[in-house]
mmCIF file of C-alpha atoms and ligand atoms in Angstrom:
data_model
loop_
_atom_site.group_PDB
_atom_site.id
_atom_site.type_symbol
_atom_site.label_atom_id
_atom_site.label_comp_id
_atom_site.label_asym_id
_atom_site.label_seq_id
_atom_site.Cartn_x
_atom_site.Cartn_y
_atom_site.Cartn_z
ATOM 1 C CA MET A 25 94.580 40.091 -37.774
ATOM 2 C CA SER A 26 96.316 42.842 -39.733
ATOM 3 C CA SER A 27 97.843 46.099 -38.612
ATOM 4 C CA SER A 28 99.824 49.031 -39.916
ATOM 5 C CA ASN A 29 102.709 50.915 -38.364
ATOM 6 C CA ALA A 30 102.660 53.939 -40.643
ATOM 7 C CA GLY A 31 100.915 56.083 -38.047
ATOM 8 C CA SER A 32 103.671 55.606 -35.491
ATOM 9 C CA ARG A 33 106.792 55.202 -37.608
ATOM 10 C CA PRO A 34 107.334 57.725 -40.375
ATOM 11 C CA VAL A 35 109.370 56.094 -43.137
ATOM 12 C CA GLU A 36 111.172 57.259 -46.257
ATOM 13 C CA ALA A 37 109.333 55.807 -49.237
ATOM 14 C CA GLY A 38 107.584 57.013 -52.358
ATOM 15 C CA GLY A 39 109.209 60.439 -51.960
ATOM 16 C CA SER A 40 107.576 61.166 -48.609
ATOM 17 C CA ARG A 41 108.552 60.099 -45.117
ATOM 18 C CA TRP A 42 104.862 59.638 -44.313
ATOM 19 C CA VAL A 43 104.045 57.129 -47.048
ATOM 20 C CA ASP A 44 104.600 53.362 -47.290
ATOM 21 C CA PRO A 45 104.074 51.295 -50.451
ATOM 22 C CA GLY A 46 100.908 49.197 -50.581
ATOM 23 C CA HIS A 47 99.036 51.403 -48.090
ATOM 24 C CA LEU A 48 95.831 53.396 -48.429
ATOM 25 C CA TYR A 49 95.744 56.733 -46.571
ATOM 26 C CA VAL A 50 92.284 58.044 -45.694
ATOM 27 C CA VAL A 51 92.958 61.779 -45.728
ATOM 28 C CA ALA A 52 90.609 64.354 -44.193
ATOM 29 C CA THR A 53 90.382 67.648 -46.073
ATOM 30 C CA PRO A 54 88.909 71.012 -44.956
ATOM 31 C CA ILE A 55 85.153 71.574 -44.606
ATOM 32 C CA GLY A 56 85.460 75.208 -45.652
ATOM 33 C CA ASN A 57 88.610 76.890 -44.423
ATOM 34 C CA LEU A 58 91.517 75.662 -46.543
ATOM 35 C CA ALA A 59 93.941 76.458 -43.720
ATOM 36 C CA ASP A 60 92.511 73.443 -41.881
ATOM 37 C CA ILE A 61 94.500 71.010 -44.051
ATOM 38 C CA SER A 62 97.169 69.386 -41.884
ATOM 39 C CA ALA A 63 100.863 69.339 -42.698
ATOM 40 C CA ARG A 64 100.729 65.545 -42.635
ATOM 41 C CA ALA A 65 97.773 65.457 -45.044
ATOM 42 C CA GLN A 66 99.715 67.646 -47.461
ATOM 43 C CA SER A 67 102.812 65.395 -47.225
ATOM 44 C CA VAL A 68 100.775 62.255 -47.770
ATOM 45 C CA LEU A 69 99.008 63.722 -50.809
ATOM 46 C CA GLU A 70 102.405 64.677 -52.224
ATOM 47 C CA GLY A 71 103.904 61.278 -51.456
ATOM 48 C CA VAL A 72 101.341 58.759 -52.724
ATOM 49 C CA ASP A 73 101.282 57.373 -56.271
ATOM 50 C CA PHE A 74 97.660 58.316 -56.911
ATOM 51 C CA ILE A 75 94.602 59.829 -55.223
ATOM 52 C CA ALA A 76 91.093 58.371 -55.179
ATOM 53 C CA CYS A 77 88.616 61.293 -55.177
ATOM 54 C CA GLU A 78 84.852 61.581 -54.812
ATOM 55 C CA ASP A 79 84.843 64.126 -57.656
ATOM 56 C CA THR A 80 88.024 64.628 -59.646
ATOM 57 C CA ARG A 81 87.175 68.187 -60.764
ATOM 58 C CA HIS A 82 86.361 69.227 -57.208
ATOM 59 C CA ALA A 83 89.566 67.570 -55.950
ATOM 60 C CA ARG A 84 91.642 69.465 -58.508
ATOM 61 C CA VAL A 85 90.663 72.777 -56.891
ATOM 62 C CA LEU A 86 92.079 71.646 -53.533
ATOM 63 C CA LEU A 87 95.099 69.893 -55.061
ATOM 64 C CA ASP A 88 95.949 72.957 -57.187
ATOM 65 C CA HIS A 89 95.715 75.102 -54.066
ATOM 66 C CA LEU A 90 98.148 72.725 -52.338
ATOM 67 C CA GLY A 91 100.415 72.552 -55.382
ATOM 68 C CA VAL A 92 99.917 68.760 -55.601
ATOM 69 C CA ARG A 93 100.048 67.258 -59.107
ATOM 70 C CA LYS A 94 98.910 63.651 -58.970
ATOM 71 C CA GLU A 95 96.855 61.180 -60.889
ATOM 72 C CA CYS A 96 93.255 61.301 -59.622
ATOM 73 C CA VAL A 97 90.861 58.369 -59.972
ATOM 74 C CA ALA A 98 87.135 58.709 -59.372
ATOM 75 C CA LEU A 99 85.539 56.808 -56.505
ATOM 76 C CA HIS A 100 81.936 57.739 -55.892
ATOM 77 C CA GLU A 101 78.683 56.102 -54.862
ATOM 78 C CA HIS A 102 77.946 54.913 -58.425
ATOM 79 C CA ASN A 103 81.264 53.114 -59.060
ATOM 80 C CA GLU A 104 82.563 52.373 -55.576
ATOM 81 C CA ARG A 105 82.614 48.561 -55.813
ATOM 82 C CA GLY A 106 84.424 48.351 -59.205
ATOM 83 C CA ALA A 107 86.769 51.242 -58.447
ATOM 84 C CA SER A 108 87.634 49.707 -55.065
ATOM 85 C CA GLU A 109 88.711 46.448 -56.661
ATOM 86 C CA ALA A 110 90.861 48.302 -59.212
ATOM 87 C CA ILE A 111 92.498 50.313 -56.419
ATOM 88 C CA ALA A 112 93.095 47.132 -54.389
ATOM 89 C CA ARG A 113 94.962 45.608 -57.359
ATOM 90 C CA ARG A 114 97.233 48.647 -57.666
ATOM 91 C CA LEU A 115 97.999 48.567 -53.935
ATOM 92 C CA ALA A 116 98.748 44.830 -54.160
ATOM 93 C CA ALA A 117 101.268 45.713 -56.903
ATOM 94 C CA GLY A 118 103.081 47.996 -54.435
ATOM 95 C CA GLN A 119 101.599 51.417 -55.201
ATOM 96 C CA SER A 120 100.339 53.729 -52.472
ATOM 97 C CA ALA A 121 97.132 55.754 -52.586
ATOM 98 C CA ALA A 122 95.249 58.464 -50.726
ATOM 99 C CA LEU A 123 91.469 58.658 -50.488
ATOM 100 C CA ILE A 124 89.820 62.071 -50.228
ATOM 101 C CA SER A 125 86.192 63.202 -50.443
ATOM 102 C CA ASP A 126 84.737 66.568 -51.441
ATOM 103 C CA ALA A 127 85.072 67.856 -47.866
ATOM 104 C CA GLY A 128 85.892 66.529 -44.415
ATOM 105 C CA THR A 129 86.643 62.920 -43.571
ATOM 106 C CA PRO A 130 86.087 60.265 -46.252
ATOM 107 C CA ALA A 131 83.678 57.415 -45.411
ATOM 108 C CA ILE A 132 81.762 59.655 -42.975
ATOM 109 C CA SER A 133 78.513 60.182 -44.929
ATOM 110 C CA ASP A 134 80.819 60.153 -47.946
ATOM 111 C CA PRO A 135 82.217 57.502 -50.313
ATOM 112 C CA GLY A 136 85.018 55.341 -48.930
ATOM 113 C CA GLU A 137 83.337 52.761 -46.724
ATOM 114 C CA VAL A 138 83.249 50.111 -49.458
ATOM 115 C CA LEU A 139 86.879 50.707 -50.454
ATOM 116 C CA VAL A 140 88.063 50.494 -46.853
ATOM 117 C CA ARG A 141 86.051 47.300 -46.284
ATOM 118 C CA VAL A 142 87.491 45.663 -49.429
ATOM 119 C CA LEU A 143 91.032 46.534 -48.318
ATOM 120 C CA VAL A 144 90.549 45.527 -44.690
ATOM 121 C CA ASP A 145 89.061 42.207 -45.817
ATOM 122 C CA GLY A 146 92.079 41.723 -48.078
ATOM 123 C CA GLY A 147 94.546 42.482 -45.271
ATOM 124 C CA VAL A 148 95.742 45.722 -46.904
ATOM 125 C CA PRO A 149 96.876 48.418 -44.436
ATOM 126 C CA VAL A 150 94.515 51.411 -44.202
ATOM 127 C CA VAL A 151 95.895 54.457 -42.398
ATOM 128 C CA PRO A 152 93.733 57.376 -41.202
ATOM 129 C CA VAL A 153 95.131 60.878 -41.642
ATOM 130 C CA PRO A 154 92.682 62.745 -39.413
ATOM 131 C CA GLY A 155 91.418 66.283 -39.765
ATOM 132 C CA ALA A 156 88.146 68.132 -40.198
ATOM 133 C CA SER A 157 84.769 66.476 -39.902
ATOM 134 C CA ALA A 158 81.627 68.608 -39.691
ATOM 135 C CA VAL A 159 79.944 66.456 -37.034
ATOM 136 C CA ILE A 160 82.916 66.589 -34.659
ATOM 137 C CA ALA A 161 83.435 70.315 -35.226
ATOM 138 C CA ALA A 162 79.762 70.980 -34.460
ATOM 139 C CA LEU A 163 79.667 68.736 -31.410
ATOM 140 C CA SER A 164 82.830 70.245 -29.976
ATOM 141 C CA ALA A 165 81.307 73.737 -30.003
ATOM 142 C CA SER A 166 77.752 72.745 -29.062
ATOM 143 C CA GLY A 167 77.825 72.398 -25.277
ATOM 144 C CA LEU A 168 75.735 69.243 -25.687
ATOM 145 C CA PRO A 169 76.933 65.951 -24.206
ATOM 146 C CA ALA A 170 79.370 64.172 -26.503
ATOM 147 C CA ARG A 171 79.164 60.985 -24.442
ATOM 148 C CA PRO A 172 77.320 59.280 -25.879
ATOM 149 C CA PHE A 173 76.430 60.779 -29.209
ATOM 150 C CA TRP A 174 74.555 59.132 -32.058
ATOM 151 C CA PHE A 175 75.686 60.037 -35.566
ATOM 152 C CA GLU A 176 72.669 59.605 -37.806
ATOM 153 C CA GLY A 177 73.925 61.551 -40.836
ATOM 154 C CA PHE A 178 71.217 62.387 -43.372
ATOM 155 C CA LEU A 179 67.601 61.603 -42.551
ATOM 156 C CA PRO A 180 65.452 60.154 -45.343
ATOM 157 C CA ALA A 181 64.187 62.822 -47.739
ATOM 158 C CA GLN A 182 60.722 61.355 -47.984
ATOM 159 C CA ASP A 183 58.218 62.702 -45.392
ATOM 160 C CA LYS A 184 56.898 59.449 -43.965
ATOM 161 C CA ALA A 185 60.290 57.751 -43.831
ATOM 162 C CA ARG A 186 61.757 60.803 -42.071
ATOM 163 C CA ARG A 187 58.930 60.873 -39.504
ATOM 164 C CA ASP A 188 59.284 57.143 -38.863
ATOM 165 C CA ARG A 189 63.027 57.418 -38.416
ATOM 166 C CA LEU A 190 62.662 60.336 -35.985
ATOM 167 C CA ASP A 191 60.058 58.368 -34.015
ATOM 168 C CA ARG A 192 62.578 55.546 -33.651
ATOM 169 C CA LEU A 193 65.242 57.983 -32.471
ATOM 170 C CA ALA A 194 62.977 59.840 -30.016
ATOM 171 C CA GLY A 195 63.955 57.745 -26.996
ATOM 172 C CA VAL A 196 67.696 57.509 -27.656
ATOM 173 C CA GLU A 197 69.621 58.786 -24.617
ATOM 174 C CA ALA A 198 72.402 60.315 -26.649
ATOM 175 C CA THR A 199 72.969 63.592 -28.429
ATOM 176 C CA LEU A 200 71.596 63.080 -31.941
ATOM 177 C CA ALA A 201 73.716 64.396 -34.826
ATOM 178 C CA PHE A 202 72.261 64.959 -38.286
ATOM 179 C CA TYR A 203 73.597 66.289 -41.561
ATOM 180 C CA GLU A 204 71.072 68.181 -43.656
ATOM 181 C CA ALA A 205 70.918 69.946 -46.997
ATOM 182 C CA PRO A 206 69.822 73.617 -47.064
ATOM 183 C CA HIS A 207 66.655 72.945 -49.073
ATOM 184 C CA ARG A 208 65.463 70.468 -46.426
ATOM 185 C CA ILE A 209 66.636 72.080 -43.199
ATOM 186 C CA VAL A 210 63.461 74.083 -42.451
ATOM 187 C CA LYS A 211 61.255 71.026 -42.835
ATOM 188 C CA CYS A 212 63.695 68.773 -41.044
ATOM 189 C CA VAL A 213 63.872 70.921 -37.884
ATOM 190 C CA ALA A 214 60.097 71.488 -37.871
ATOM 191 C CA VAL A 215 59.426 67.752 -38.125
ATOM 192 C CA ALA A 216 62.072 67.039 -35.463
ATOM 193 C CA ALA A 217 60.286 69.493 -33.123
ATOM 194 C CA ASP A 218 57.049 67.640 -33.775
ATOM 195 C CA ARG A 219 58.414 64.090 -33.323
ATOM 196 C CA LEU A 220 61.142 64.591 -30.689
ATOM 197 C CA GLY A 221 59.440 67.318 -28.616
ATOM 198 C CA GLY A 222 59.542 71.076 -29.170
ATOM 199 C CA ASP A 223 61.171 71.699 -25.765
ATOM 200 C CA ARG A 224 64.246 69.651 -26.444
ATOM 201 C CA ARG A 225 67.506 71.566 -26.615
ATOM 202 C CA ALA A 226 69.169 71.660 -30.001
ATOM 203 C CA VAL A 227 71.976 73.331 -31.911
ATOM 204 C CA LEU A 228 72.242 74.357 -35.550
ATOM 205 C CA ALA A 229 75.839 74.633 -36.739
ATOM 206 C CA ARG A 230 75.844 76.386 -40.090
ATOM 207 C CA GLU A 231 78.712 77.016 -42.520
ATOM 208 C CA LEU A 232 81.370 75.864 -40.053
ATOM 209 C CA THR A 233 84.838 77.347 -40.622
ATOM 210 C CA LYS A 234 83.426 79.629 -43.341
ATOM 211 C CA ARG A 235 82.687 83.351 -43.507
ATOM 212 C CA PHE A 236 79.056 83.127 -42.398
ATOM 213 C CA GLU A 237 79.576 80.532 -39.684
ATOM 214 C CA GLN A 238 76.755 80.385 -37.115
ATOM 215 C CA VAL A 239 76.296 78.108 -34.116
ATOM 216 C CA VAL A 240 72.796 78.707 -32.774
ATOM 217 C CA HIS A 241 71.375 77.221 -29.571
ATOM 218 C CA GLY A 242 67.726 76.928 -28.602
ATOM 219 C CA THR A 243 64.859 74.541 -28.183
ATOM 220 C CA LEU A 244 63.709 72.658 -31.273
ATOM 221 C CA MET A 245 60.635 74.875 -31.401
ATOM 222 C CA GLU A 246 62.726 78.049 -31.232
ATOM 223 C CA LEU A 247 65.141 76.901 -33.938
ATOM 224 C CA ALA A 248 62.271 75.829 -36.207
ATOM 225 C CA GLY A 249 60.752 79.308 -35.728
ATOM 226 C CA ARG A 250 64.033 81.084 -36.459
ATOM 227 C CA LEU A 251 64.524 79.109 -39.659
ATOM 228 C CA THR A 252 60.985 79.890 -40.760
ATOM 229 C CA GLU A 253 61.332 83.615 -40.055
ATOM 230 C CA GLY A 254 64.790 83.646 -41.703
ATOM 231 C CA THR A 255 66.959 84.831 -38.782
ATOM 232 C CA ILE A 256 68.824 81.606 -39.402
ATOM 233 C CA PRO A 257 69.106 81.607 -43.205
ATOM 234 C CA ALA A 258 68.280 78.277 -44.860
ATOM 235 C CA ARG A 259 71.465 78.538 -46.916
ATOM 236 C CA GLY A 260 74.813 76.795 -46.778
ATOM 237 C CA GLU A 261 75.694 73.599 -44.935
ATOM 238 C CA PHE A 262 74.186 72.451 -41.653
ATOM 239 C CA VAL A 263 74.908 70.080 -38.833
ATOM 240 C CA PHE A 264 71.844 69.702 -36.631
ATOM 241 C CA LEU A 265 72.276 68.414 -33.065
ATOM 242 C CA VAL A 266 69.547 67.473 -30.601
ATOM 243 C CA ALA A 267 70.056 66.962 -26.852
ATOM 244 C CA PRO A 268 69.549 63.439 -25.476
ATOM 245 C CA ALA A 269 66.133 62.102 -24.573
ATOM 246 C CA GLY A 270 65.261 61.475 -20.967
ATOM 247 C CA GLY A 271 65.427 64.609 -18.932
ATOM 248 C CA SER A 272 65.324 66.971 -21.863
ATOM 249 C CA ALA A 273 65.151 70.689 -21.928
ATOM 250 C CA GLU A 274 62.399 70.999 -19.425
ATOM 251 C CA PRO A 275 63.750 73.261 -16.725
ATOM 252 C CA PRO A 276 64.847 71.249 -13.708
ATOM 253 C CA ALA A 277 62.593 71.283 -10.688
ATOM 254 C CA ALA A 278 63.180 74.125 -8.214
ATOM 255 C CA GLU A 279 65.242 72.096 -5.708
ATOM 256 C CA ALA A 280 67.394 70.620 -8.475
ATOM 257 C CA GLU A 281 67.920 74.109 -9.907
ATOM 258 C CA ALA A 282 69.038 75.437 -6.539
ATOM 259 C CA LEU A 283 71.371 72.490 -6.070
ATOM 260 C CA ILE A 284 72.877 72.902 -9.542
ATOM 261 C CA ALA A 285 73.354 76.656 -9.017
ATOM 262 C CA ALA A 286 75.017 76.123 -5.630
ATOM 263 C CA MET A 287 77.380 73.503 -7.015
ATOM 264 C CA ILE A 288 78.318 75.708 -9.974
ATOM 265 C CA ASP A 289 79.067 78.539 -7.498
ATOM 266 C CA GLU A 290 81.280 76.174 -5.509
ATOM 267 C CA GLY A 291 83.212 75.340 -8.683
ATOM 268 C CA VAL A 292 82.147 71.688 -8.738
ATOM 269 C CA ALA A 293 82.955 69.953 -12.044
ATOM 270 C CA PRO A 294 79.964 69.554 -14.423
ATOM 271 C CA LYS A 295 80.326 65.768 -14.486
ATOM 272 C CA THR A 296 80.195 65.610 -10.693
ATOM 273 C CA ILE A 297 77.146 67.882 -10.603
ATOM 274 C CA ALA A 298 75.417 65.662 -13.151
ATOM 275 C CA ARG A 299 76.206 62.520 -11.158
ATOM 276 C CA VAL A 300 75.141 63.896 -7.778
ATOM 277 C CA VAL A 301 71.966 65.676 -8.932
ATOM 278 C CA SER A 302 70.808 62.726 -11.060
ATOM 279 C CA ARG A 303 70.873 60.546 -7.933
ATOM 280 C CA THR A 304 68.467 62.788 -6.079
ATOM 281 C CA THR A 305 66.087 63.781 -8.894
ATOM 282 C CA SER A 306 64.341 62.145 -11.846
ATOM 283 C CA LEU A 307 66.568 64.086 -14.264
ATOM 284 C CA SER A 308 69.101 62.195 -16.379
ATOM 285 C CA ARG A 309 72.825 62.812 -16.053
ATOM 286 C CA ASN A 310 72.981 63.995 -19.656
ATOM 287 C CA ALA A 311 70.196 66.514 -19.166
ATOM 288 C CA ILE A 312 71.831 67.939 -16.040
ATOM 289 C CA TYR A 313 75.212 68.058 -17.706
ATOM 290 C CA ALA A 314 73.732 70.008 -20.651
ATOM 291 C CA GLU A 315 71.993 72.348 -18.200
ATOM 292 C CA VAL A 316 75.232 73.022 -16.302
ATOM 293 C CA LEU A 317 77.121 73.799 -19.516
ATOM 294 C CA ALA A 318 74.339 76.084 -20.706
ATOM 295 C CA ARG A 319 74.298 77.966 -17.372
ATOM 296 C CA ARG A 320 78.048 78.358 -17.321
ATOM 297 C CA LYS A 321 77.759 80.129 -20.690
ATOM 298 C CA GLU A 322 75.122 82.580 -19.411
ATOM 299 C CA PRO A 323 76.527 86.035 -18.642
HETATM 300 N N1 SAM B 10 82.590 63.683 -44.838
HETATM 301 C C1 SAM B 10 82.100 64.958 -44.391
HETATM 302 C C2 SAM B 10 82.542 65.195 -42.939
HETATM 303 O O1 SAM B 10 83.434 64.509 -42.471
HETATM 304 O O2 SAM B 10 82.025 66.102 -42.316
HETATM 305 C C3 SAM B 10 80.607 65.074 -44.551
HETATM 306 C C4 SAM B 10 80.140 64.918 -45.961
HETATM 307 S S1 SAM B 10 78.402 65.010 -46.162
HETATM 308 C C5 SAM B 10 78.215 64.511 -47.832
HETATM 309 C C6 SAM B 10 78.119 66.726 -46.327
HETATM 310 C C7 SAM B 10 77.299 67.270 -45.174
HETATM 311 O O3 SAM B 10 78.165 67.550 -44.077
HETATM 312 C C8 SAM B 10 76.627 68.597 -45.479
HETATM 313 O O4 SAM B 10 75.376 68.393 -46.133
HETATM 314 C C9 SAM B 10 76.440 69.184 -44.104
HETATM 315 O O5 SAM B 10 75.331 68.579 -43.456
HETATM 316 C C10 SAM B 10 77.731 68.722 -43.413
HETATM 317 N N2 SAM B 10 78.781 69.748 -43.579
HETATM 318 C C11 SAM B 10 79.851 69.697 -44.386
HETATM 319 N N3 SAM B 10 80.574 70.820 -44.267
HETATM 320 C C12 SAM B 10 79.952 71.606 -43.375
HETATM 321 C C13 SAM B 10 80.200 72.903 -42.836
HETATM 322 N N4 SAM B 10 81.242 73.627 -43.223
HETATM 323 N N5 SAM B 10 79.332 73.394 -41.909
HETATM 324 C C14 SAM B 10 78.260 72.668 -41.513
HETATM 325 N N6 SAM B 10 77.975 71.438 -41.992
HETATM 326 C C15 SAM B 10 78.797 70.918 -42.919
#
């Protein structure tokens, strides 16, 4: 078993009290708004010997903004194995390194997983320096249940593979979280409506932390329609969330609705409402919880 103490005990080393020799720091960077970089992330980037970057030119823009002048080495999907071994050798020789990706948290639908695995297998300390991640930002503002949630990342680009994957996810009783590129988002949401059910609640979180940020709620059918008509522009970056299966967006039966409304009026906690109402109806806890949150947002 190996462990690291750098998260709990700041130390003076390598010119920064946050950095220890022989450690890799997995540093989250902003997903749009540069002010989202943390003070600790900045100190770690200043303190390490070198920085492994998904794209060195892209990284330079952020590092110049932060005033950090460091050696950058490329680590991307095409060289990850070889680059990881080279980085491991430098860490074994006592250097320290940070890993960053183009945006958000490395190794989350981004390069880094192989490097971290190589280091963990070799007993090298790997320290997370947390910050922005698009999926967590979207989920936190979605009103959909976060317990449990299923992070799928990107669906396959090919039509049949995407349909098959959605069919396999259709019964999962967890909020589904997808990343999607702008040129595929219209198709992706339309196919999701077809395979998961057009009535299911969903959220499109677009351009988070940026100027044209939008977090749009609706059923899958409604969101597919809005993308097609262009009231949600198919531009920028998207996180796409779908409410859990098993209870869905179908409006609760009349008695359940009355019970939910009465409990909201009495100030009962959403989790308690979900637990109590799910015992007396066929609706799932997750579906009721989502319904309560949605109603609490209504004017
Ligand atoms: N590692 C990153 C993270 O922690 O969020 C994700 C990298 S992945 C290659 C890029 C995808 O994340 C985009 O295609 C989009 O689906 C999502 N994404 C990144 N930034 C976003 C933003 N500002 N708003 C919405 N989605 C975003």
